[in-house]
PDB file of C-alpha atoms in Angstrom:
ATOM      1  CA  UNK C   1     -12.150 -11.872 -13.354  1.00  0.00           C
ATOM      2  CA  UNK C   2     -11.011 -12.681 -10.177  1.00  0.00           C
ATOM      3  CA  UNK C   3      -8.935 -14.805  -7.748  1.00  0.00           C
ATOM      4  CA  UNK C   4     -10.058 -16.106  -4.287  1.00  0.00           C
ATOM      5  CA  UNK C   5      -7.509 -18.850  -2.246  1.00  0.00           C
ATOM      6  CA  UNK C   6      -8.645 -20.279   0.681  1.00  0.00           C
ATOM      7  CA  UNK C   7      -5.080 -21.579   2.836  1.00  0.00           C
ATOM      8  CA  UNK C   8      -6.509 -24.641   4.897  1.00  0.00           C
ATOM      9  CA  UNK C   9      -3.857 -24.922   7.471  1.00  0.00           C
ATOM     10  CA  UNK C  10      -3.643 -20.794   8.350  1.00  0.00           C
ATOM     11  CA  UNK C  11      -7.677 -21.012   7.626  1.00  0.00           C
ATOM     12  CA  UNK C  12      -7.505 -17.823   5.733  1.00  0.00           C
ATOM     13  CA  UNK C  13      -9.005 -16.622   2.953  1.00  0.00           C
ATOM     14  CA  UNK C  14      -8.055 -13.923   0.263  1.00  0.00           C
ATOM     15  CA  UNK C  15      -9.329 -12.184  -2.704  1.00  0.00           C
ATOM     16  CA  UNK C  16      -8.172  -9.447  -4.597  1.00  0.00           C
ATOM     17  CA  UNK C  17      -9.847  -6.199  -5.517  1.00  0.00           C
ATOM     18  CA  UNK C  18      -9.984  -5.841  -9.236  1.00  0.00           C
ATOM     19  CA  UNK C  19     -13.105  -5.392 -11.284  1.00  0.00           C
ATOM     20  CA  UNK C  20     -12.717  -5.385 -15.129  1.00  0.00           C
ATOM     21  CA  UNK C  21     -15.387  -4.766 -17.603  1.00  0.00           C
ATOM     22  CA  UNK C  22     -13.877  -5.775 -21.190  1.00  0.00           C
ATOM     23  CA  UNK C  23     -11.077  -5.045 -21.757  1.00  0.00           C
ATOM     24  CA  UNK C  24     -10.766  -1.945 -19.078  1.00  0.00           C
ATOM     25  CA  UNK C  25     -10.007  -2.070 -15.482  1.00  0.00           C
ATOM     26  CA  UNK C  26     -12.913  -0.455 -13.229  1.00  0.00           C
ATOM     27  CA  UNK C  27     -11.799  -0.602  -9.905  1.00  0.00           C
ATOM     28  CA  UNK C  28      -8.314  -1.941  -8.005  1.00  0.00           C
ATOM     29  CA  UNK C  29     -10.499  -2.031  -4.503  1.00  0.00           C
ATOM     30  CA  UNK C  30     -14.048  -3.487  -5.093  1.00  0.00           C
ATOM     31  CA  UNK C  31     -15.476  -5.248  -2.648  1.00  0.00           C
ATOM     32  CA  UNK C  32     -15.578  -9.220  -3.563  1.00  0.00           C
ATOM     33  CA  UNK C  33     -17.227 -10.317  -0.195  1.00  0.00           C
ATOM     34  CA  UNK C  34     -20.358  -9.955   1.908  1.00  0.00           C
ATOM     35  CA  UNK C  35     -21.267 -10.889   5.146  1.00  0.00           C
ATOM     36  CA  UNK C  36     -24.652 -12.577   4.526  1.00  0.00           C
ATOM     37  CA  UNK C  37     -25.875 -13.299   8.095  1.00  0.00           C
ATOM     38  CA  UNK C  38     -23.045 -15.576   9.963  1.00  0.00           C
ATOM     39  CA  UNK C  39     -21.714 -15.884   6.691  1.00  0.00           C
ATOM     40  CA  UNK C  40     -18.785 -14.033   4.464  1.00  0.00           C
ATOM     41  CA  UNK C  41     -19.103 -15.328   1.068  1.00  0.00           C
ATOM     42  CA  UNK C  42     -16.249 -14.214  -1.447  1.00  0.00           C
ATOM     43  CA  UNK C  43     -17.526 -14.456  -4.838  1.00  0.00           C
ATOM     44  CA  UNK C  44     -15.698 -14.192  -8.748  1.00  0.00           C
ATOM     45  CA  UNK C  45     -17.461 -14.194 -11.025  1.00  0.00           C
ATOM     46  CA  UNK C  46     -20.626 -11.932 -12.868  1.00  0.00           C
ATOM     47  CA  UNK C  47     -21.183  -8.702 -10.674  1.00  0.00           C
ATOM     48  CA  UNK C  48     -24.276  -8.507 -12.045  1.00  0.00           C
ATOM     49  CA  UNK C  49     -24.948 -12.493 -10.456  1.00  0.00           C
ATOM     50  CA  UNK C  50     -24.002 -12.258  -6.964  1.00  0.00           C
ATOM     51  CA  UNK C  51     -26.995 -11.353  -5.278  1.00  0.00           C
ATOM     52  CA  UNK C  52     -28.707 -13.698  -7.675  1.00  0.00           C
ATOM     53  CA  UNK C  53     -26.369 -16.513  -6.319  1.00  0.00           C
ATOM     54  CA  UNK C  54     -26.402 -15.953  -2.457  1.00  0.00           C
ATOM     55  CA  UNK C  55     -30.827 -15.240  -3.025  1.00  0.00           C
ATOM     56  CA  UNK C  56     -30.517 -18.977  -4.457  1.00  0.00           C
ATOM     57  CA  UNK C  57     -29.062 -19.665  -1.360  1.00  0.00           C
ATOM     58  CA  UNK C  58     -31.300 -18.235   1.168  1.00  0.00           C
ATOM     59  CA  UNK C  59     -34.542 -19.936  -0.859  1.00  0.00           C
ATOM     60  CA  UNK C  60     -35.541 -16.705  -2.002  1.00  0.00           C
ATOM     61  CA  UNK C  61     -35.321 -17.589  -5.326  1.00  0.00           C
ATOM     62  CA  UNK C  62     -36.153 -21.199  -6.700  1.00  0.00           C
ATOM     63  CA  UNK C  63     -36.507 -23.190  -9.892  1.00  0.00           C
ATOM     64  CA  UNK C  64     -34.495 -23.184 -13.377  1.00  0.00           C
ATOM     65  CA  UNK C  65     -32.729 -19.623 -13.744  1.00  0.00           C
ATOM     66  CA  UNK C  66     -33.987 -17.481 -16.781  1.00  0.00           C
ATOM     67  CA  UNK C  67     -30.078 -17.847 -17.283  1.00  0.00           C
ATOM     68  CA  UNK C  68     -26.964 -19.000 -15.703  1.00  0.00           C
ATOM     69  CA  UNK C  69     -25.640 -18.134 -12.727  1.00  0.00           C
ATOM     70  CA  UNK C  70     -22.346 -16.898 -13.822  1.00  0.00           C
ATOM     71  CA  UNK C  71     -20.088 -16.716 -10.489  1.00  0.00           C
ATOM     72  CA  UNK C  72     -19.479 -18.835  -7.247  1.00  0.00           C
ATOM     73  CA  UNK C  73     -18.739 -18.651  -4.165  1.00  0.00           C
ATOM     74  CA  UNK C  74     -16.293 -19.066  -1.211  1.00  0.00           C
ATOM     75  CA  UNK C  75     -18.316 -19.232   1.993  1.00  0.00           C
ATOM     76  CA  UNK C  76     -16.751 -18.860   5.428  1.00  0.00           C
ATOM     77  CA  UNK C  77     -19.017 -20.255   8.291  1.00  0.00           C
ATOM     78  CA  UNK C  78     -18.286 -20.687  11.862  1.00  0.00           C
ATOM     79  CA  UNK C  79     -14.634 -21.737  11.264  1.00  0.00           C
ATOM     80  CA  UNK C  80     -14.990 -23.610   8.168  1.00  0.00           C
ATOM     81  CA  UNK C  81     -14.584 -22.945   4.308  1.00  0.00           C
ATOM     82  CA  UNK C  82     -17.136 -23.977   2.014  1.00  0.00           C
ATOM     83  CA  UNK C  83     -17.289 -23.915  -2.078  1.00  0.00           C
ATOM     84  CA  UNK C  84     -20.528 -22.781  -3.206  1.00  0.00           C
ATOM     85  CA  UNK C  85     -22.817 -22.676  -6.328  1.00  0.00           C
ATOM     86  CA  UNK C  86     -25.953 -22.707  -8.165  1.00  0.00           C
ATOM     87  CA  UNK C  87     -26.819 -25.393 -11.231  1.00  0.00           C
ATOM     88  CA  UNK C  88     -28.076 -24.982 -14.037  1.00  0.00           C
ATOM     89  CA  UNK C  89     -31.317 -26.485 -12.579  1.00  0.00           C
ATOM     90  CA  UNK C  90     -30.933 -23.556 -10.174  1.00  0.00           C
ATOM     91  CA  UNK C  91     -30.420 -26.329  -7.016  1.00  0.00           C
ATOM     92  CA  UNK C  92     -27.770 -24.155  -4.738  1.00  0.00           C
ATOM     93  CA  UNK C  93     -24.950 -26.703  -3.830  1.00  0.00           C
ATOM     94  CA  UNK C  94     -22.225 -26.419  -1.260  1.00  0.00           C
ATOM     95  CA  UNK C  95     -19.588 -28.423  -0.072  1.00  0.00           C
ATOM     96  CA  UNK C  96     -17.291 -28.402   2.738  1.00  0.00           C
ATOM     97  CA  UNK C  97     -13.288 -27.503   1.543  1.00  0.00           C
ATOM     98  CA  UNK C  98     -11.641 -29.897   4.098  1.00  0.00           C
ATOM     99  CA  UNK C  99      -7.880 -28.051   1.960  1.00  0.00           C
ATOM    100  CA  UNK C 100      -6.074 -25.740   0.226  1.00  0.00           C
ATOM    101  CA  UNK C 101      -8.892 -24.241  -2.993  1.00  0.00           C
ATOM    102  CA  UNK C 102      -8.793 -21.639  -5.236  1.00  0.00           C
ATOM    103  CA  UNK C 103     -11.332 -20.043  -7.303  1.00  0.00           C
ATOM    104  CA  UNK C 104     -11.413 -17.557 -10.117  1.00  0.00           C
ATOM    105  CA  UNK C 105      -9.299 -17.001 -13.254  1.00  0.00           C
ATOM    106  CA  UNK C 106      -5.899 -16.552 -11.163  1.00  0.00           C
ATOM    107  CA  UNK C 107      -7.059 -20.181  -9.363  1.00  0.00           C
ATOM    108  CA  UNK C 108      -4.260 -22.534 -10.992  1.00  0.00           C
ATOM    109  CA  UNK C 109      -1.499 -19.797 -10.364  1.00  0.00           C
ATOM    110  CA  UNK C 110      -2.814 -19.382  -6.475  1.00  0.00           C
ATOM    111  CA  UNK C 111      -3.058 -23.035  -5.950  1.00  0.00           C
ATOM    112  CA  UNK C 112       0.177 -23.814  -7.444  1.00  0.00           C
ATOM    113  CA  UNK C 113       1.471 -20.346  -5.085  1.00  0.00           C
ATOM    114  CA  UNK C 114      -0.027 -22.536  -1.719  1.00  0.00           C
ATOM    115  CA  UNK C 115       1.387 -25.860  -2.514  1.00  0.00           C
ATOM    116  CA  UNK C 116       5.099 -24.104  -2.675  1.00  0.00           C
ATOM    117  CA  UNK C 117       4.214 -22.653   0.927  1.00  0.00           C
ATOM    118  CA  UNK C 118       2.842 -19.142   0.253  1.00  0.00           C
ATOM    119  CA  UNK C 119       0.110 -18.029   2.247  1.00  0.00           C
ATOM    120  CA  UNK C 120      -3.517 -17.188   0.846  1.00  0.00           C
ATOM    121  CA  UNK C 121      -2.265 -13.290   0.573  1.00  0.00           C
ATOM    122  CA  UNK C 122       0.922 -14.420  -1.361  1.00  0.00           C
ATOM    123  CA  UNK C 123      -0.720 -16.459  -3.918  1.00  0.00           C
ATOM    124  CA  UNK C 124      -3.182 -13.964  -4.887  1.00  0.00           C
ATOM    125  CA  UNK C 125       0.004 -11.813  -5.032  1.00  0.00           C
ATOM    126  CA  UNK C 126       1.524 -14.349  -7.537  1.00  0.00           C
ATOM    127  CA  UNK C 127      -1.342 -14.827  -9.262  1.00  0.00           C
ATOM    128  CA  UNK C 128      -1.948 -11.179 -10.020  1.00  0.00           C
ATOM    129  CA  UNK C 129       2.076 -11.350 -11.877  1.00  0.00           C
ATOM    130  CA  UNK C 130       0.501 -14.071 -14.205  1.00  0.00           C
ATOM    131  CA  UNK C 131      -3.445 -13.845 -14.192  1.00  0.00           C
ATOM    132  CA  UNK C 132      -4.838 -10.415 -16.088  1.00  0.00           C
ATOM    133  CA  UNK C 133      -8.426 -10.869 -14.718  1.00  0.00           C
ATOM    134  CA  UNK C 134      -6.042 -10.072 -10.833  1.00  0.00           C
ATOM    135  CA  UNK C 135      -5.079  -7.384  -9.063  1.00  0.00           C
ATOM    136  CA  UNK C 136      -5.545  -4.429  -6.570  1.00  0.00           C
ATOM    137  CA  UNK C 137      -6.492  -4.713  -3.127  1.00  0.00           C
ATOM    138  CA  UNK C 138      -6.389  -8.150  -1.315  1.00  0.00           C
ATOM    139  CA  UNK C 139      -8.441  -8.545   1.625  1.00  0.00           C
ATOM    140  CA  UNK C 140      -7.514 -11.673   3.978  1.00  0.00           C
ATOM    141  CA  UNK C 141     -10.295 -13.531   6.434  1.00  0.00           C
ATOM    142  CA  UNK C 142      -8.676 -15.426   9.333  1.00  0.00           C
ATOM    143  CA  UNK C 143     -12.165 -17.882   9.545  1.00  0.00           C
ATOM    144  CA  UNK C 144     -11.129 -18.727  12.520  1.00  0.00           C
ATOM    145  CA  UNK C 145     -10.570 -15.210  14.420  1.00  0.00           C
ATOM    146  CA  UNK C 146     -12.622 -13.316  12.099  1.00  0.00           C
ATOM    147  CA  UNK C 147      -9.502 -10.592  11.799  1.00  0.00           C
ATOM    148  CA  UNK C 148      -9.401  -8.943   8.501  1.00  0.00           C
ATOM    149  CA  UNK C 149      -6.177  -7.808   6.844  1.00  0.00           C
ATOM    150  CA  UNK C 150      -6.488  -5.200   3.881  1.00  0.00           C
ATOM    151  CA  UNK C 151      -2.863  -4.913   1.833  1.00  0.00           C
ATOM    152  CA  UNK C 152      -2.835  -2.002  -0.809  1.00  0.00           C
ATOM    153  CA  UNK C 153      -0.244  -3.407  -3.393  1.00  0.00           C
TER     154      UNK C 153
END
């Protein structure tokens, strides 16, 4: 799947770059964000579902989905990380991330990376030794410079 961390302190924000489809690996340096407007969102999830999810978010669509929106969302916005979603209902929802989240199937061992002092980079790093659905590429946000940082493991 995936693994996105968002560090609160350092106000970064990493993913890595590996896209599986069963049990084979497709790509090591896929693209997991877009810059939507103002906005970079950094989504895990259903390739298939992400323009579904951020359309749900800019009112183009509306109303129950057909079927689930299978991914979510990290959203950086001027300076600020945000979780974001779609229910079942198909009612977008997102919510300020005032600390240290993960998302993604590599989310426990990234969270657990931050709170012993790694940086969001380093836990996607550790999570990729321990999560199968992680790996590749990471690309790093600084939300509150806008610098991006690409490192090619």
């Amino acid at each position: 799947m995936t693994t996105i961390a968002y560090h609160h302190k350092s106000r970064v924000i990493a993913v890595d770059g590996m896209i599986t489809a069963g049990d084979l690996i497709a790509s090591r340096d896929f693209q997991k964000w877009r810059v939507v407007g103002e906005e970079v969102w950094f989504i895990c999830g259903a390739v298939a579902d992400i323009d579904r999810l951020i359309a749900y978010h800019a009112k183009e669509l509306t109303g129950r989905p057909d079927y689930a929106v299978s991914c979510s969302a990290l959203v950086a916005y001027n300076g600020e990380c945000y979780e974001a979603g779609v229910t079942p209902e198909g009612e977008p929802w997102r919510s300020l991330a005032p600390y240290s989240v993960a998302i993604g199937s590599g989310r426990d061992f990234a969270i657990a990376a931050m709170d012993h002092g790694k940086s969001a980079p380093d836990s996607i790093k550790y999570a990729a030794t321990r999560d199968t659905g992680t790996g590749g590429a990471i690309s790093a946000l600084d939300i509150k410079t806008g610098q991006w940082v690409t490192i090619n493991e």
